[in-house]
């Protein structure tokens, strides 16, 4: 039957990169890339828009390391705006007035102590009704008052000889001021001593440590935000709050209503708009004229049951290759989303034509992911669940997979799970990027564009696949970048 003359589609384990002549040392391989028309990154990595993966802390960590975190959308708009603001102010040299935590002179010491704890700051400028700087209060000022003088006023406890600077202060000047006066924060004031910002030692040090960080034109960390295909208002809010890239988040973006709405959203926002997920040439053709990027993945995710539940899907290497064939002709970047277990999978996705990769399970076990560490049978785990799982849908993130708006009986396309606790995001990224650079070394490519051009796949049999994993041995020590499935 004609119906059974079907094309073959491949995924990560079906292929390997052909080793080629090379002079490229892995650590010299340049992994910088573009995730969307106007956004470049030093590493080709994004963290997934999932409620067990990316909130502000993950987004800050990702951007500091040179990648991009995409905030999930299982939160209300106000919370999303707050999280975008948190990322944006994380490494700013001058923290702007609206983001500076201040104290009033007549507040009690106890009050200010609680406020600083709540806001997560260790000191605050003290300002009068007209926002003129009267002093600075810090943990060191407060400590002698604890218990015995907690109801004293801040004006008693604060340091009132304040060193201030003007708005055009450089990081170098600010450091010199801090050094000369042995202080950790310098309020920035206008000509009339009104507070307009704050420079902190912590902020300067954080910026120094991360030369590769993903930054916007104002030097602030970059952040992505997921929005639903029909959430025009959330899209505008995310754009105005400063998100650099909006990700239209949909399980099947080749739905014509989704495409219409996404196209309309691109016309109302300044930020780049990446559309996803798609998995075929036809879907790519329908979106390349307006999308700033395409995200690929129909069912490859580790927690995803879309293919089992719906019977639809597209093995990821073929999906990426099909979409990239079309997208590259229109200069639209492609992101491979889901199914990446090892660094080798990530670099295979790039060889198939992706410009960057998005991962969920790989990061869900890190300190920076939301949620706490749980211990089962003496091993540490963190919760990780699909956004189409019952749990995630119940807490509000699931309209991506919901059939009807007030459907109480979910037909989930994801599962709730746990993933081994893995420690810091920085060390996970080190392994991931290092492994990808090794792949570039084997292929002899110095940059991502060169690698995409030069790399070739070979087809692997299941015997070949078994050969590729450790075999016939018992692993005695855990490797930082390998665990048997
Ligand atoms: P993985 O990295 O394999 O864990 O996959 C993460 C990706 O899986 C996400 O970026 C998203 O595209 C997809 N996902 C998230 N939830 C679900 C689901 O419930 N089916 N799928």
XYZ file of C-alpha atoms and ligand atoms in Angstrom:
506
model
C 0.000 0.000 0.000
C 1.050 3.550 -0.744
C 0.287 4.364 2.897
C 3.064 2.095 4.075
C 5.760 3.554 1.899
C 6.992 5.702 4.798
C 10.055 7.880 5.224
C 12.591 7.085 7.898
C 13.315 9.525 10.689
C 16.360 9.447 12.948
C 17.239 10.478 16.448
C 20.368 10.980 18.540
C 21.279 7.331 19.068
C 20.874 6.546 15.375
C 23.811 8.695 14.327
C 27.392 9.623 15.166
C 29.668 12.379 13.909
C 32.252 11.175 11.426
C 35.738 11.954 12.816
C 37.651 14.207 10.403
C 41.039 15.774 9.856
C 41.521 18.460 12.481
C 43.878 21.012 13.916
C 41.273 22.270 16.361
C 41.994 21.794 20.056
C 38.649 21.387 21.823
C 39.160 24.275 24.228
C 39.875 26.565 21.291
C 36.552 25.740 19.622
C 34.335 28.834 19.656
C 30.790 27.935 20.686
C 29.241 31.390 20.384
C 25.996 31.471 18.451
C 22.710 33.224 17.770
C 19.441 32.073 19.347
C 17.224 34.559 17.589
C 17.609 37.263 14.977
C 19.024 39.842 17.385
C 20.367 37.839 20.307
C 23.847 36.343 20.391
C 25.181 34.085 23.113
C 28.653 32.916 24.099
C 27.411 29.361 24.651
C 24.652 27.699 22.599
C 22.583 26.602 25.586
C 19.117 27.452 26.916
C 17.321 26.172 29.980
C 13.758 24.952 29.445
C 10.662 27.011 30.276
C 9.450 24.556 32.907
C 8.312 25.116 36.487
C 10.926 22.671 37.783
C 13.738 24.197 35.692
C 13.715 27.942 35.039
C 12.794 30.730 37.408
C 14.869 33.851 38.070
C 17.711 32.052 39.848
C 18.282 29.656 36.941
C 17.948 32.481 34.432
C 20.575 34.522 36.290
C 22.908 31.502 36.424
C 22.436 30.713 32.746
C 23.044 34.290 31.603
C 26.121 34.665 33.794
C 27.594 31.572 32.141
C 26.818 32.914 28.671
C 23.579 31.045 27.917
C 19.912 31.956 28.271
C 17.252 30.939 30.756
C 13.646 30.950 29.606
C 11.195 31.668 32.435
C 8.244 29.285 32.498
C 4.719 30.667 32.219
C 3.042 28.860 35.067
C 3.021 32.108 37.063
C 0.834 35.183 36.852
C 1.952 38.199 34.855
C 2.972 40.206 37.920
C 5.215 37.385 39.110
C 6.741 37.073 35.642
C 7.468 40.811 35.580
C 9.083 40.548 39.016
C 11.275 37.659 37.892
C 12.351 39.430 34.716
C 13.245 42.463 36.852
C 15.214 40.238 39.216
C 17.344 38.919 36.353
C 17.759 42.365 34.842
C 19.008 43.917 38.039
C 21.170 40.978 39.108
C 24.486 42.188 37.709
C 23.735 45.810 36.995
C 26.572 48.200 37.869
C 24.194 50.944 38.936
C 21.069 49.438 40.465
C 18.323 51.857 39.455
C 16.319 53.787 42.027
C 13.161 51.747 41.616
C 15.117 48.608 42.428
C 17.071 49.997 45.388
C 15.810 48.881 48.777
C 15.762 51.947 51.053
C 15.018 52.657 54.698
C 13.331 55.646 56.347
C 15.047 57.383 59.290
C 12.103 56.865 61.628
C 11.755 53.134 60.955
C 12.824 50.891 63.827
C 16.025 48.898 63.630
C 13.997 45.721 64.006
C 11.793 46.685 61.081
C 14.680 47.411 58.773
C 16.446 44.227 59.786
C 13.383 42.197 58.775
C 12.964 44.186 55.568
C 16.590 43.648 54.495
C 16.290 39.951 55.186
C 13.091 39.748 53.159
C 14.555 41.671 50.212
C 17.798 39.730 50.329
C 20.079 42.774 50.734
C 22.730 43.406 53.361
C 22.480 47.179 53.463
C 20.209 50.055 52.433
C 20.486 53.816 51.892
C 18.391 55.805 54.366
C 16.363 58.514 52.614
C 14.070 61.336 53.762
C 10.621 62.138 52.377
C 12.172 63.855 49.395
C 14.440 60.931 48.624
C 17.593 62.740 49.775
C 20.266 60.416 51.145
C 20.743 60.805 54.911
C 22.833 57.752 55.631
C 23.401 54.079 55.061
C 22.285 51.227 57.253
C 23.923 47.810 57.039
C 24.086 44.571 58.966
C 27.205 45.842 60.729
C 25.329 48.937 61.957
C 22.374 46.874 63.101
C 24.139 44.097 64.964
C 24.936 46.075 68.161
C 21.237 46.999 68.442
C 19.865 43.478 68.307
C 17.750 42.573 71.323
C 18.743 45.604 73.409
C 17.925 48.405 70.955
C 15.619 46.902 68.393
C 12.993 49.591 68.720
C 15.510 52.416 68.307
C 15.139 54.472 65.163
C 17.269 53.864 62.125
C 18.647 57.427 62.321
C 20.410 56.365 65.551
C 21.983 53.260 64.098
C 22.861 54.341 60.556
C 26.228 55.534 59.307
C 25.603 59.153 58.453
C 28.831 60.003 56.698
C 27.837 58.758 53.285
C 30.154 58.537 50.314
C 28.121 59.118 47.156
C 28.910 59.290 43.455
C 27.211 60.657 40.361
C 25.498 58.662 37.653
C 28.425 58.548 35.247
C 30.623 56.671 37.746
C 32.687 53.848 36.243
C 33.215 50.465 37.864
C 36.859 51.398 38.406
C 35.995 54.716 40.160
C 33.399 53.019 42.298
C 35.916 50.365 43.367
C 38.431 53.059 44.282
C 35.865 54.875 46.407
C 34.985 51.641 48.180
C 38.640 50.858 48.741
C 39.492 54.357 50.038
C 36.585 54.403 52.471
C 36.402 50.677 53.272
C 32.763 50.510 52.271
C 30.710 48.085 50.200
C 28.056 50.300 48.649
C 27.956 53.752 47.108
C 24.626 55.552 46.621
C 24.373 57.339 43.283
C 22.832 60.819 43.612
C 21.817 63.663 41.316
C 22.881 67.330 41.741
C 20.458 67.797 44.615
C 21.522 64.692 46.524
C 18.413 62.751 45.500
C 18.965 59.028 45.330
C 19.012 57.767 41.740
C 20.769 54.430 42.187
C 23.245 52.280 44.075
C 26.551 50.605 43.246
C 27.561 47.589 45.336
C 30.833 45.714 45.699
C 28.983 42.433 45.267
C 27.597 43.651 41.943
C 30.999 44.697 40.626
C 32.601 41.386 41.613
C 29.791 39.378 39.989
C 30.283 41.252 36.710
C 34.020 40.617 36.769
C 33.677 36.897 37.235
C 31.552 36.504 34.150
C 33.200 37.947 31.086
C 31.153 35.640 28.850
C 27.827 36.593 30.379
C 24.879 37.177 28.070
C 24.176 40.914 28.344
C 21.816 43.329 26.660
C 22.844 46.696 25.222
C 22.674 48.249 28.712
C 24.940 45.604 30.208
C 22.132 43.810 32.048
C 21.770 40.031 31.966
C 19.625 38.631 29.213
C 16.483 36.641 29.923
C 13.837 34.818 27.902
C 10.180 34.410 28.811
C 7.656 31.836 27.664
C 4.205 33.083 26.712
C 1.169 31.164 25.554
C 0.232 31.438 21.895
C -2.877 33.475 22.676
C -1.480 35.461 25.590
C -1.024 38.797 23.840
C -1.181 40.720 27.106
C 1.451 38.597 28.785
C 3.649 39.029 25.723
C 3.408 42.815 25.885
C 4.034 42.738 29.646
C 7.124 40.543 29.227
C 8.410 42.812 26.483
C 7.903 45.952 28.567
C 9.495 44.317 31.603
C 12.632 43.846 29.516
C 12.607 40.224 28.344
C 15.060 39.881 25.450
C 13.388 36.966 23.744
C 9.782 35.784 23.940
C 9.145 32.105 23.367
C 5.683 31.318 22.063
C 5.219 28.102 23.953
C 3.035 25.521 22.310
C 3.167 21.745 21.849
C 2.145 22.046 18.199
C 2.963 25.418 16.680
C 1.894 24.299 13.222
C -1.638 24.916 14.386
C -2.921 27.707 12.128
C -4.611 29.599 14.976
C -1.336 29.550 16.867
C 0.540 30.826 13.814
C -1.936 33.694 13.322
C -1.705 34.728 16.935
C 2.095 34.419 17.017
C 2.392 36.558 13.914
C 0.226 39.222 15.548
C 2.354 39.122 18.707
C 5.574 39.732 16.729
C 4.020 42.949 15.470
C 3.283 44.318 18.936
C 6.592 43.704 20.739
C 10.211 44.874 20.434
C 11.749 41.665 21.784
C 12.661 38.830 19.453
C 9.948 36.212 19.138
C 10.872 32.534 18.867
C 8.081 30.207 17.832
C 7.826 26.609 18.948
C 7.577 23.793 18.897
C 7.740 22.627 15.335
C 9.185 19.473 13.845
C 8.706 19.513 10.110
C 9.735 21.339 6.967
C 6.121 22.414 6.360
C 5.797 23.990 9.804
C 9.070 25.845 9.267
C 7.856 27.168 5.920
C 4.720 28.505 7.573
C 6.693 30.522 10.134
C 10.017 31.655 8.647
C 8.620 34.883 7.287
C 7.802 36.302 10.724
C 9.568 34.300 13.473
C 12.933 35.454 14.870
C 13.749 31.857 15.695
C 12.207 28.389 15.527
C 12.236 25.859 18.331
C 12.134 22.200 17.386
C 10.830 19.230 19.338
C 7.651 17.213 19.017
C 7.845 14.614 21.723
C 11.574 14.073 22.428
C 11.523 15.356 26.025
C 12.585 13.068 28.855
C 9.308 13.630 30.733
C 7.173 13.817 27.612
C 4.560 11.237 26.645
C 3.180 13.084 23.614
C 4.269 10.364 21.183
C 2.786 7.568 23.272
C -0.423 9.394 24.083
C -1.125 11.000 20.719
C 0.766 8.717 18.390
C 2.349 11.803 16.791
C 5.916 13.011 16.866
C 9.150 13.322 15.009
C 12.502 11.793 16.011
C 14.636 14.759 16.934
C 17.624 14.616 14.539
C 15.321 14.446 11.522
C 13.028 17.122 12.974
C 15.947 19.511 13.482
C 17.397 18.794 10.046
C 14.071 19.402 8.276
C 13.405 22.661 10.081
C 17.004 23.855 9.697
C 16.941 23.219 5.940
C 14.187 25.794 5.599
C 15.214 28.167 8.391
C 18.827 28.514 7.253
C 17.672 29.757 3.857
C 15.840 32.568 5.608
C 18.581 33.248 8.135
C 16.302 32.233 11.024
C 18.073 30.537 13.971
C 16.944 27.102 15.129
C 16.851 25.761 18.686
C 16.759 21.991 19.306
C 14.535 21.449 22.343
C 14.311 18.197 24.291
C 15.752 14.717 24.423
C 19.344 15.739 25.116
C 20.864 13.416 27.710
C 24.560 13.828 27.012
C 26.848 16.522 25.596
C 27.204 14.286 22.531
C 23.469 14.612 21.854
C 23.753 18.394 22.099
C 26.516 18.644 19.512
C 24.719 16.159 17.229
C 21.710 18.504 17.324
C 23.986 21.337 16.164
C 25.377 19.123 13.391
C 21.800 18.465 12.276
C 21.415 22.217 11.826
C 20.489 23.744 15.175
C 22.145 26.959 16.324
C 21.493 26.256 19.986
C 20.004 23.606 22.245
C 17.441 23.722 25.064
C 17.570 21.290 27.962
C 15.269 20.470 30.851
C 16.287 17.292 32.647
C 19.971 18.130 32.327
C 19.494 21.204 34.550
C 16.579 20.135 36.743
C 18.912 18.536 39.285
C 21.044 21.636 39.872
C 20.983 24.013 42.824
C 19.652 26.797 40.599
C 16.501 24.870 39.594
C 13.376 25.605 41.666
C 12.404 23.094 44.314
C 14.270 21.398 47.075
C 16.496 18.374 47.288
C 14.736 15.185 48.388
C 16.437 12.013 49.591
C 15.265 8.552 48.570
C 17.177 5.418 49.577
C 20.138 7.558 50.542
C 20.386 9.262 47.140
C 19.573 12.898 46.478
C 17.028 13.985 43.882
C 15.113 17.028 42.736
C 11.588 17.032 41.381
C 11.264 17.269 37.595
C 7.966 17.175 35.751
C 6.549 17.772 32.295
C 4.520 20.953 31.846
C 1.846 18.684 30.411
C 1.804 16.423 33.482
C -1.227 16.417 35.749
C 0.679 18.138 38.563
C 1.982 20.966 36.380
C -1.387 21.460 34.712
C -3.125 21.635 38.067
C -0.794 24.367 39.200
C -1.602 26.365 36.129
C 1.040 25.745 33.503
C -0.731 23.291 31.356
C -2.876 25.026 28.821
C -0.162 24.070 26.361
C -1.544 20.551 26.585
C -5.093 21.246 27.691
C -7.898 20.292 25.343
C -10.494 22.665 26.769
C -10.182 25.561 29.117
C -12.168 24.192 32.033
C -11.395 20.590 31.438
C -11.096 18.955 34.823
C -10.133 15.587 33.498
C -6.735 16.058 32.038
C -5.320 14.013 29.220
C -1.709 14.539 30.229
C 1.203 14.403 27.789
C 3.885 14.391 30.434
C 4.914 12.676 33.637
C 6.018 13.796 37.087
C 9.429 12.515 38.037
C 12.597 13.022 40.006
C 16.079 13.531 38.653
C 19.379 12.980 40.481
C 20.661 16.060 42.306
C 23.742 17.256 40.421
C 25.126 20.297 42.265
C 25.925 23.620 40.659
C 24.729 24.765 37.274
C 28.251 25.995 36.497
C 29.741 22.518 36.781
C 26.956 20.946 34.675
C 27.501 23.577 31.997
C 31.233 23.012 32.120
C 30.715 19.342 31.227
C 28.091 20.075 28.609
C 30.042 22.763 26.783
C 33.346 20.892 27.158
C 31.826 17.787 25.569
C 30.398 19.808 22.701
C 33.801 21.369 22.101
C 35.312 17.869 21.986
C 32.855 17.049 19.210
C 34.011 20.134 17.312
C 37.594 18.983 17.778
C 36.839 15.560 16.259
C 35.249 17.239 13.278
C 37.897 19.930 12.937
C 35.612 22.944 13.216
C 36.577 26.152 14.986
C 33.137 27.688 15.165
C 29.495 26.662 15.208
C 28.808 27.847 11.638
C 31.877 25.969 10.388
C 30.848 22.888 12.355
C 27.335 22.918 10.910
C 28.832 23.106 7.421
C 31.568 20.539 7.834
C 30.122 17.819 10.060
C 28.818 14.550 8.600
C 26.678 11.872 10.200
C 27.097 8.154 9.979
C 24.296 5.735 10.775
C 24.775 3.513 13.832
C 23.368 0.018 14.263
C 22.185 -1.139 17.643
C 25.428 -3.129 17.948
C 27.316 0.088 17.243
C 25.301 1.879 19.847
C 26.081 -0.724 22.498
C 29.754 -0.441 21.597
C 29.595 3.312 22.164
C 28.598 3.057 25.802
C 30.806 1.529 28.485
C 30.334 -2.228 28.126
C 31.428 -5.446 29.708
C 32.648 -3.626 32.793
C 31.157 -2.637 36.081
C 31.447 1.101 36.601
C 33.093 1.743 39.953
C 33.256 5.538 40.100
C 30.695 7.991 38.856
C 31.881 10.133 35.950
C 30.746 13.768 36.061
C 29.326 13.512 32.529
C 28.107 9.937 32.212
C 25.577 7.810 33.953
C 24.104 4.655 32.467
C 20.435 4.973 31.568
P 14.393 17.236 28.264
O 15.595 18.133 28.162
O 14.546 15.976 27.492
O 14.026 16.972 29.684
O 13.175 17.990 27.545
C 12.738 19.279 27.933
C 11.668 19.739 26.956
O 10.532 18.887 27.005
C 11.072 21.107 27.247
O 11.890 22.172 26.840
C 9.760 21.057 26.504
O 9.892 21.369 25.125
C 9.375 19.612 26.590
N 8.308 19.386 27.572
C 8.045 20.054 28.710
N 6.971 19.496 29.278
C 6.606 18.500 28.479
C 5.474 17.603 28.656
O 4.851 17.587 29.698
N 5.182 16.813 27.642
N 7.443 18.438 27.436
